[in-house]
PDB file of C-alpha atoms and ligand atoms in Angstrom:
ATOM      1  CA  MET A   1     -52.417 -84.502  -6.035  1.00  0.00           C
ATOM      2  CA  ALA A   2     -49.602 -83.943  -3.586  1.00  0.00           C
ATOM      3  CA  THR A   3     -49.401 -80.765  -1.624  1.00  0.00           C
ATOM      4  CA  GLU A   4     -46.012 -79.478  -0.479  1.00  0.00           C
ATOM      5  CA  LEU A   5     -45.801 -77.138   2.519  1.00  0.00           C
ATOM      6  CA  THR A   6     -42.797 -74.990   3.411  1.00  0.00           C
ATOM      7  CA  TRP A   7     -42.571 -73.200   6.750  1.00  0.00           C
ATOM      8  CA  LEU A   8     -40.933 -69.831   6.054  1.00  0.00           C
ATOM      9  CA  GLY A   9     -40.831 -68.899   9.771  1.00  0.00           C
ATOM     10  CA  HIS A  10     -43.388 -67.410  12.214  1.00  0.00           C
ATOM     11  CA  ALA A  11     -46.889 -67.875  10.673  1.00  0.00           C
ATOM     12  CA  THR A  12     -45.679 -67.656   7.031  1.00  0.00           C
ATOM     13  CA  TRP A  13     -46.272 -70.774   4.909  1.00  0.00           C
ATOM     14  CA  SER A  14     -45.886 -71.525   1.280  1.00  0.00           C
ATOM     15  CA  LEU A  15     -48.100 -74.207  -0.139  1.00  0.00           C
ATOM     16  CA  ALA A  16     -47.553 -75.759  -3.574  1.00  0.00           C
ATOM     17  CA  THR A  17     -50.588 -77.490  -4.990  1.00  0.00           C
ATOM     18  CA  GLY A  18     -50.853 -78.617  -8.569  1.00  0.00           C
ATOM     19  CA  ARG A  19     -49.667 -75.586 -10.599  1.00  0.00           C
ATOM     20  CA  HIS A  20     -50.510 -73.051  -7.942  1.00  0.00           C
ATOM     21  CA  THR A  21     -48.496 -71.516  -5.126  1.00  0.00           C
ATOM     22  CA  LEU A  22     -50.246 -70.176  -2.102  1.00  0.00           C
ATOM     23  CA  LEU A  23     -48.568 -67.911   0.402  1.00  0.00           C
ATOM     24  CA  ILE A  24     -50.072 -67.566   3.879  1.00  0.00           C
ATOM     25  CA  ASP A  25     -49.467 -64.526   6.084  1.00  0.00           C
ATOM     26  CA  PRO A  26     -46.284 -63.204   4.472  1.00  0.00           C
ATOM     27  CA  TYR A  27     -43.927 -61.764   7.139  1.00  0.00           C
ATOM     28  CA  LEU A  28     -40.403 -62.090   5.873  1.00  0.00           C
ATOM     29  CA  ASP A  29     -38.241 -58.981   5.668  1.00  0.00           C
ATOM     30  CA  GLY A  30     -38.886 -57.853   9.255  1.00  0.00           C
ATOM     31  CA  ASN A  31     -39.036 -61.428  10.598  1.00  0.00           C
ATOM     32  CA  PRO A  32     -35.930 -62.448  12.555  1.00  0.00           C
ATOM     33  CA  ALA A  33     -36.669 -66.140  11.907  1.00  0.00           C
ATOM     34  CA  ALA A  34     -37.529 -65.877   8.174  1.00  0.00           C
ATOM     35  CA  ALA A  35     -36.083 -68.418   5.750  1.00  0.00           C
ATOM     36  CA  ALA A  36     -36.529 -66.141   2.698  1.00  0.00           C
ATOM     37  CA  LYS A  37     -36.826 -62.515   1.707  1.00  0.00           C
ATOM     38  CA  ALA A  38     -40.041 -61.047   0.356  1.00  0.00           C
ATOM     39  CA  ASP A  39     -38.557 -60.628  -3.091  1.00  0.00           C
ATOM     40  CA  GLU A  40     -37.541 -64.348  -3.270  1.00  0.00           C
ATOM     41  CA  VAL A  41     -40.973 -65.985  -2.832  1.00  0.00           C
ATOM     42  CA  GLY A  42     -43.533 -66.739  -5.464  1.00  0.00           C
ATOM     43  CA  ALA A  43     -47.291 -66.631  -5.123  1.00  0.00           C
ATOM     44  CA  ASP A  44     -50.409 -67.008  -7.240  1.00  0.00           C
ATOM     45  CA  TYR A  45     -52.612 -66.436  -4.156  1.00  0.00           C
ATOM     46  CA  ILE A  46     -51.799 -64.764  -0.856  1.00  0.00           C
ATOM     47  CA  LEU A  47     -54.020 -65.588   2.072  1.00  0.00           C
ATOM     48  CA  ILE A  48     -54.121 -63.207   5.079  1.00  0.00           C
ATOM     49  CA  THR A  49     -55.669 -64.345   8.356  1.00  0.00           C
ATOM     50  CA  HIS A  50     -55.756 -60.881  10.048  1.00  0.00           C
ATOM     51  CA  GLY A  51     -54.325 -57.386   9.980  1.00  0.00           C
ATOM     52  CA  HIS A  52     -51.490 -57.638  12.435  1.00  0.00           C
ATOM     53  CA  GLU A  53     -48.062 -56.713  11.031  1.00  0.00           C
ATOM     54  CA  ASP A  54     -46.594 -60.141  11.702  1.00  0.00           C
ATOM     55  CA  HIS A  55     -49.119 -61.554   9.173  1.00  0.00           C
ATOM     56  CA  ILE A  56     -49.460 -58.915   6.477  1.00  0.00           C
ATOM     57  CA  ALA A  57     -46.147 -57.043   6.460  1.00  0.00           C
ATOM     58  CA  ASP A  58     -44.966 -58.037   3.011  1.00  0.00           C
ATOM     59  CA  ALA A  59     -48.338 -58.735   1.373  1.00  0.00           C
ATOM     60  CA  VAL A  60     -48.499 -55.556  -0.631  1.00  0.00           C
ATOM     61  CA  LYS A  61     -45.022 -55.761  -2.144  1.00  0.00           C
ATOM     62  CA  ILE A  62     -45.355 -59.477  -2.984  1.00  0.00           C
ATOM     63  CA  ALA A  63     -48.833 -58.983  -4.462  1.00  0.00           C
ATOM     64  CA  LYS A  64     -47.562 -56.148  -6.673  1.00  0.00           C
ATOM     65  CA  ARG A  65     -44.473 -58.059  -7.833  1.00  0.00           C
ATOM     66  CA  THR A  66     -46.231 -61.384  -8.498  1.00  0.00           C
ATOM     67  CA  GLY A  67     -49.738 -60.201  -9.489  1.00  0.00           C
ATOM     68  CA  ALA A  68     -51.115 -62.621  -6.910  1.00  0.00           C
ATOM     69  CA  THR A  69     -54.749 -62.482  -5.832  1.00  0.00           C
ATOM     70  CA  VAL A  70     -55.008 -61.697  -2.109  1.00  0.00           C
ATOM     71  CA  VAL A  71     -57.704 -63.508  -0.137  1.00  0.00           C
ATOM     72  CA  ALA A  72     -58.567 -61.742   3.144  1.00  0.00           C
ATOM     73  CA  ASN A  73     -61.505 -60.306   5.000  1.00  0.00           C
ATOM     74  CA  TYR A  74     -63.462 -57.390   3.454  1.00  0.00           C
ATOM     75  CA  GLU A  75     -61.831 -54.659   5.519  1.00  0.00           C
ATOM     76  CA  ILE A  76     -58.301 -55.883   4.792  1.00  0.00           C
ATOM     77  CA  CYS A  77     -59.118 -56.152   1.083  1.00  0.00           C
ATOM     78  CA  ASN A  78     -60.314 -52.513   1.138  1.00  0.00           C
ATOM     79  CA  TRP A  79     -57.047 -51.445   2.788  1.00  0.00           C
ATOM     80  CA  LEU A  80     -55.003 -53.438   0.230  1.00  0.00           C
ATOM     81  CA  GLY A  81     -56.891 -51.784  -2.577  1.00  0.00           C
ATOM     82  CA  LYS A  82     -55.991 -48.361  -1.289  1.00  0.00           C
ATOM     83  CA  LYS A  83     -52.336 -49.509  -1.296  1.00  0.00           C
ATOM     84  CA  GLY A  84     -52.602 -50.428  -4.985  1.00  0.00           C
ATOM     85  CA  VAL A  85     -53.165 -54.176  -4.790  1.00  0.00           C
ATOM     86  CA  GLU A  86     -55.329 -54.876  -7.841  1.00  0.00           C
ATOM     87  CA  LYS A  87     -56.628 -58.394  -7.315  1.00  0.00           C
ATOM     88  CA  THR A  88     -58.356 -59.196  -4.033  1.00  0.00           C
ATOM     89  CA  GLN A  89     -61.057 -61.605  -2.986  1.00  0.00           C
ATOM     90  CA  PRO A  90     -62.889 -60.512   0.127  1.00  0.00           C
ATOM     91  CA  LEU A  91     -64.454 -63.074   2.423  1.00  0.00           C
ATOM     92  CA  ASN A  92     -65.896 -62.909   5.879  1.00  0.00           C
ATOM     93  CA  LEU A  93     -66.331 -65.482   8.639  1.00  0.00           C
ATOM     94  CA  GLY A  94     -68.115 -68.642   7.436  1.00  0.00           C
ATOM     95  CA  GLY A  95     -67.877 -67.614   3.785  1.00  0.00           C
ATOM     96  CA  ALA A  96     -66.102 -69.572   1.086  1.00  0.00           C
ATOM     97  CA  TRP A  97     -64.824 -68.905  -2.402  1.00  0.00           C
ATOM     98  CA  PRO A  98     -64.232 -71.446  -5.148  1.00  0.00           C
ATOM     99  CA  THR A  99     -60.823 -70.838  -6.721  1.00  0.00           C
ATOM    100  CA  PRO A 100     -58.895 -72.498  -9.584  1.00  0.00           C
ATOM    101  CA  PHE A 101     -56.851 -74.317  -6.919  1.00  0.00           C
ATOM    102  CA  GLY A 102     -59.749 -75.372  -4.680  1.00  0.00           C
ATOM    103  CA  ARG A 103     -62.062 -73.918  -2.114  1.00  0.00           C
ATOM    104  CA  VAL A 104     -61.107 -71.379   0.568  1.00  0.00           C
ATOM    105  CA  LYS A 105     -63.385 -70.927   3.614  1.00  0.00           C
ATOM    106  CA  MET A 106     -62.786 -68.308   6.272  1.00  0.00           C
ATOM    107  CA  THR A 107     -63.157 -69.788   9.751  1.00  0.00           C
ATOM    108  CA  LEU A 108     -63.516 -68.281  13.233  1.00  0.00           C
ATOM    109  CA  ALA A 109     -60.491 -67.180  15.185  1.00  0.00           C
ATOM    110  CA  PHE A 110     -60.550 -65.668  18.702  1.00  0.00           C
ATOM    111  CA  HIS A 111     -57.991 -62.918  18.523  1.00  0.00           C
ATOM    112  CA  SER A 112     -57.839 -59.242  17.550  1.00  0.00           C
ATOM    113  CA  SER A 113     -57.248 -57.508  14.227  1.00  0.00           C
ATOM    114  CA  VAL A 114     -56.149 -53.956  13.365  1.00  0.00           C
ATOM    115  CA  MET A 115     -53.755 -52.610  10.736  1.00  0.00           C
ATOM    116  CA  ALA A 116     -50.407 -51.208  11.938  1.00  0.00           C
ATOM    117  CA  ASP A 117     -51.553 -47.697  10.791  1.00  0.00           C
ATOM    118  CA  GLY A 118     -54.678 -47.968  12.939  1.00  0.00           C
ATOM    119  CA  SER A 119     -57.065 -48.751  10.103  1.00  0.00           C
ATOM    120  CA  PRO A 120     -59.840 -51.202  10.907  1.00  0.00           C
ATOM    121  CA  ALA A 121     -59.019 -54.797   9.923  1.00  0.00           C
ATOM    122  CA  GLY A 122     -62.295 -56.639  10.509  1.00  0.00           C
ATOM    123  CA  SER A 123     -62.462 -59.877  12.352  1.00  0.00           C
ATOM    124  CA  PRO A 124     -59.471 -62.229  12.568  1.00  0.00           C
ATOM    125  CA  GLY A 125     -59.929 -65.570  10.897  1.00  0.00           C
ATOM    126  CA  GLY A 126     -58.486 -68.880   9.846  1.00  0.00           C
ATOM    127  CA  PHE A 127     -58.711 -70.727   6.577  1.00  0.00           C
ATOM    128  CA  LEU A 128     -60.100 -74.170   5.678  1.00  0.00           C
ATOM    129  CA  LEU A 129     -58.707 -75.131   2.302  1.00  0.00           C
ATOM    130  CA  THR A 130     -60.193 -77.922   0.175  1.00  0.00           C
ATOM    131  CA  LEU A 131     -57.600 -78.883  -2.398  1.00  0.00           C
ATOM    132  CA  GLY A 132     -58.987 -81.767  -4.464  1.00  0.00           C
ATOM    133  CA  SER A 133     -59.540 -84.511  -1.918  1.00  0.00           C
ATOM    134  CA  GLN A 134     -57.346 -82.857   0.756  1.00  0.00           C
ATOM    135  CA  LYS A 135     -58.484 -80.565   3.550  1.00  0.00           C
ATOM    136  CA  ILE A 136     -56.014 -78.288   5.293  1.00  0.00           C
ATOM    137  CA  TYR A 137     -56.874 -75.978   8.196  1.00  0.00           C
ATOM    138  CA  PHE A 138     -54.771 -72.908   9.049  1.00  0.00           C
ATOM    139  CA  ALA A 139     -56.052 -71.778  12.465  1.00  0.00           C
ATOM    140  CA  GLY A 140     -54.407 -68.320  12.240  1.00  0.00           C
ATOM    141  CA  ASP A 141     -53.821 -66.520  15.525  1.00  0.00           C
ATOM    142  CA  THR A 142     -56.375 -67.820  17.913  1.00  0.00           C
ATOM    143  CA  ALA A 143     -57.211 -69.062  21.372  1.00  0.00           C
ATOM    144  CA  LEU A 144     -58.599 -72.544  21.808  1.00  0.00           C
ATOM    145  CA  PHE A 145     -62.322 -72.795  21.029  1.00  0.00           C
ATOM    146  CA  SER A 146     -64.665 -75.802  21.152  1.00  0.00           C
ATOM    147  CA  ASP A 147     -66.067 -75.178  17.657  1.00  0.00           C
ATOM    148  CA  MET A 148     -62.776 -76.561  16.346  1.00  0.00           C
ATOM    149  CA  LYS A 149     -64.615 -79.852  16.738  1.00  0.00           C
ATOM    150  CA  LEU A 150     -66.970 -78.703  13.948  1.00  0.00           C
ATOM    151  CA  ILE A 151     -64.118 -77.566  11.722  1.00  0.00           C
ATOM    152  CA  GLY A 152     -62.574 -81.043  12.071  1.00  0.00           C
ATOM    153  CA  ALA A 153     -65.810 -82.902  11.616  1.00  0.00           C
ATOM    154  CA  GLY A 154     -65.473 -83.152   7.828  1.00  0.00           C
ATOM    155  CA  GLY A 155     -62.014 -84.747   8.242  1.00  0.00           C
ATOM    156  CA  LEU A 156     -58.719 -82.882   8.007  1.00  0.00           C
ATOM    157  CA  ASP A 157     -55.496 -84.017   6.365  1.00  0.00           C
ATOM    158  CA  LEU A 158     -53.515 -81.308   8.148  1.00  0.00           C
ATOM    159  CA  ALA A 159     -54.052 -78.625  10.835  1.00  0.00           C
ATOM    160  CA  VAL A 160     -51.526 -75.838  11.172  1.00  0.00           C
ATOM    161  CA  LEU A 161     -51.797 -74.523  14.758  1.00  0.00           C
ATOM    162  CA  PRO A 162     -50.059 -71.734  16.696  1.00  0.00           C
ATOM    163  CA  ILE A 163     -48.137 -73.035  19.775  1.00  0.00           C
ATOM    164  CA  GLY A 164     -46.225 -69.914  20.763  1.00  0.00           C
ATOM    165  CA  ASP A 165     -48.371 -68.863  23.706  1.00  0.00           C
ATOM    166  CA  VAL A 166     -48.572 -65.231  24.909  1.00  0.00           C
ATOM    167  CA  PHE A 167     -50.452 -63.964  21.783  1.00  0.00           C
ATOM    168  CA  THR A 168     -52.156 -67.211  20.765  1.00  0.00           C
ATOM    169  CA  MET A 169     -52.652 -70.720  22.025  1.00  0.00           C
ATOM    170  CA  GLY A 170     -49.727 -72.239  23.786  1.00  0.00           C
ATOM    171  CA  PRO A 171     -48.616 -75.851  23.668  1.00  0.00           C
ATOM    172  CA  ASP A 172     -51.194 -77.160  26.175  1.00  0.00           C
ATOM    173  CA  ASP A 173     -54.218 -75.557  24.426  1.00  0.00           C
ATOM    174  CA  ALA A 174     -52.804 -76.507  21.021  1.00  0.00           C
ATOM    175  CA  LEU A 175     -52.690 -80.123  22.184  1.00  0.00           C
ATOM    176  CA  GLU A 176     -56.398 -79.810  23.138  1.00  0.00           C
ATOM    177  CA  ALA A 177     -57.012 -78.299  19.692  1.00  0.00           C
ATOM    178  CA  VAL A 178     -55.485 -81.386  18.080  1.00  0.00           C
ATOM    179  CA  LYS A 179     -57.900 -83.523  20.094  1.00  0.00           C
ATOM    180  CA  LEU A 180     -60.903 -81.444  18.923  1.00  0.00           C
ATOM    181  CA  LEU A 181     -59.829 -81.242  15.285  1.00  0.00           C
ATOM    182  CA  ASN A 182     -58.525 -84.822  14.995  1.00  0.00           C
ATOM    183  CA  PRO A 183     -56.431 -84.121  11.853  1.00  0.00           C
ATOM    184  CA  LYS A 184     -54.355 -86.808  10.212  1.00  0.00           C
ATOM    185  CA  ALA A 185     -51.282 -84.534  10.547  1.00  0.00           C
ATOM    186  CA  VAL A 186     -50.515 -81.356  12.459  1.00  0.00           C
ATOM    187  CA  ALA A 187     -47.813 -78.712  12.159  1.00  0.00           C
ATOM    188  CA  PRO A 188     -46.883 -76.126  14.799  1.00  0.00           C
ATOM    189  CA  SER A 189     -46.609 -72.432  13.819  1.00  0.00           C
ATOM    190  CA  HIS A 190     -46.219 -68.970  15.341  1.00  0.00           C
ATOM    191  CA  TYR A 191     -43.325 -69.856  17.672  1.00  0.00           C
ATOM    192  CA  ASN A 192     -39.533 -69.255  18.111  1.00  0.00           C
ATOM    193  CA  THR A 193     -39.714 -65.912  16.245  1.00  0.00           C
ATOM    194  CA  TRP A 194     -38.818 -63.955  19.338  1.00  0.00           C
ATOM    195  CA  PRO A 195     -37.742 -65.044  22.872  1.00  0.00           C
ATOM    196  CA  LEU A 196     -41.281 -64.284  24.099  1.00  0.00           C
ATOM    197  CA  ILE A 197     -42.816 -67.129  22.127  1.00  0.00           C
ATOM    198  CA  ARG A 198     -39.993 -69.610  22.328  1.00  0.00           C
ATOM    199  CA  GLN A 199     -41.261 -73.238  22.580  1.00  0.00           C
ATOM    200  CA  ASP A 200     -39.897 -76.756  22.358  1.00  0.00           C
ATOM    201  CA  ALA A 201     -41.764 -78.022  19.305  1.00  0.00           C
ATOM    202  CA  GLU A 202     -40.191 -81.468  19.441  1.00  0.00           C
ATOM    203  CA  GLN A 203     -41.446 -81.926  22.977  1.00  0.00           C
ATOM    204  CA  TRP A 204     -44.935 -80.785  21.899  1.00  0.00           C
ATOM    205  CA  ALA A 205     -44.768 -83.213  18.955  1.00  0.00           C
ATOM    206  CA  GLU A 206     -43.993 -86.049  21.407  1.00  0.00           C
ATOM    207  CA  ARG A 207     -47.156 -85.161  23.399  1.00  0.00           C
ATOM    208  CA  VAL A 208     -49.114 -85.179  20.133  1.00  0.00           C
ATOM    209  CA  ARG A 209     -47.775 -88.644  19.303  1.00  0.00           C
ATOM    210  CA  SER A 210     -48.495 -90.093  22.725  1.00  0.00           C
ATOM    211  CA  GLN A 211     -51.988 -88.540  23.291  1.00  0.00           C
ATOM    212  CA  THR A 212     -53.556 -88.312  19.812  1.00  0.00           C
ATOM    213  CA  GLN A 213     -53.775 -90.193  16.509  1.00  0.00           C
ATOM    214  CA  SER A 214     -52.241 -87.263  14.599  1.00  0.00           C
ATOM    215  CA  THR A 215     -48.805 -87.227  12.975  1.00  0.00           C
ATOM    216  CA  PRO A 216     -46.812 -84.125  13.874  1.00  0.00           C
ATOM    217  CA  HIS A 217     -44.614 -82.479  11.245  1.00  0.00           C
ATOM    218  CA  VAL A 218     -41.955 -80.279  12.895  1.00  0.00           C
ATOM    219  CA  VAL A 219     -39.586 -78.482  10.501  1.00  0.00           C
ATOM    220  CA  GLN A 220     -37.149 -75.610  10.868  1.00  0.00           C
ATOM    221  CA  PRO A 221     -37.752 -72.371   8.923  1.00  0.00           C
ATOM    222  CA  GLY A 222     -37.182 -73.255   5.280  1.00  0.00           C
ATOM    223  CA  GLY A 223     -38.099 -76.883   5.914  1.00  0.00           C
ATOM    224  CA  LYS A 224     -40.724 -78.714   3.888  1.00  0.00           C
ATOM    225  CA  PHE A 225     -43.057 -81.668   4.073  1.00  0.00           C
ATOM    226  CA  SER A 226     -45.626 -83.164   1.734  1.00  0.00           C
ATOM    227  CA  LEU A 227     -49.122 -84.499   2.146  1.00  0.00           C
TER     228      LEU A 227
HETATM  229 NI1   NI B   1     -52.084 -61.477  15.555  1.00  0.00          NI
HETATM  230 MN1   MN B   2     -49.395 -63.072  15.161  1.00  0.00          MN
END
């Protein structure tokens, strides 16, 4: 089963797998680098890594329009419920949920998490998706951590890693992350949204090619690749 990934800009990804569409960290209408508007994207499931506005901004309106189930940590699911989102699946770090499209596990992330209105947003996380025989890791916003070696131990077809620096790993630490995770392919995320997190992704991809076994996929916002 092929999986098609589309980078919609910043940390927002759309993932088409079988008959399901997954939307990760929807931040579109307020995102200067977005390739789509919130009312243009489809979703059966919306996955939220943490409560920061650049990851959850459009989740409520897209969930209400599409009827998608939102997968997030317990605190964020509570917050979404108060905003009128009907279908949520709460997880917490280390926990997994079997879904019609595969298995979703919430992984560690070293970052912070609070809602824009000051509500608590639990612990930040990442997602390890098992889609048929494919494993895809979305690191979320995180610093480098050595347990990435454990996340990669079961084999990864793709790791999606932040490279923007300032708020997350930068290019050097993301390169170390690739070495720990050892994924077959890697895609950079969370960069070039604002001048503060501008990075040369092609140059990073060249370092990935020369120093690791992983194949980098660098696309522009709106660009796609398949696994
Ligand atoms: Ni964040
Ligand atoms: Mn962020």
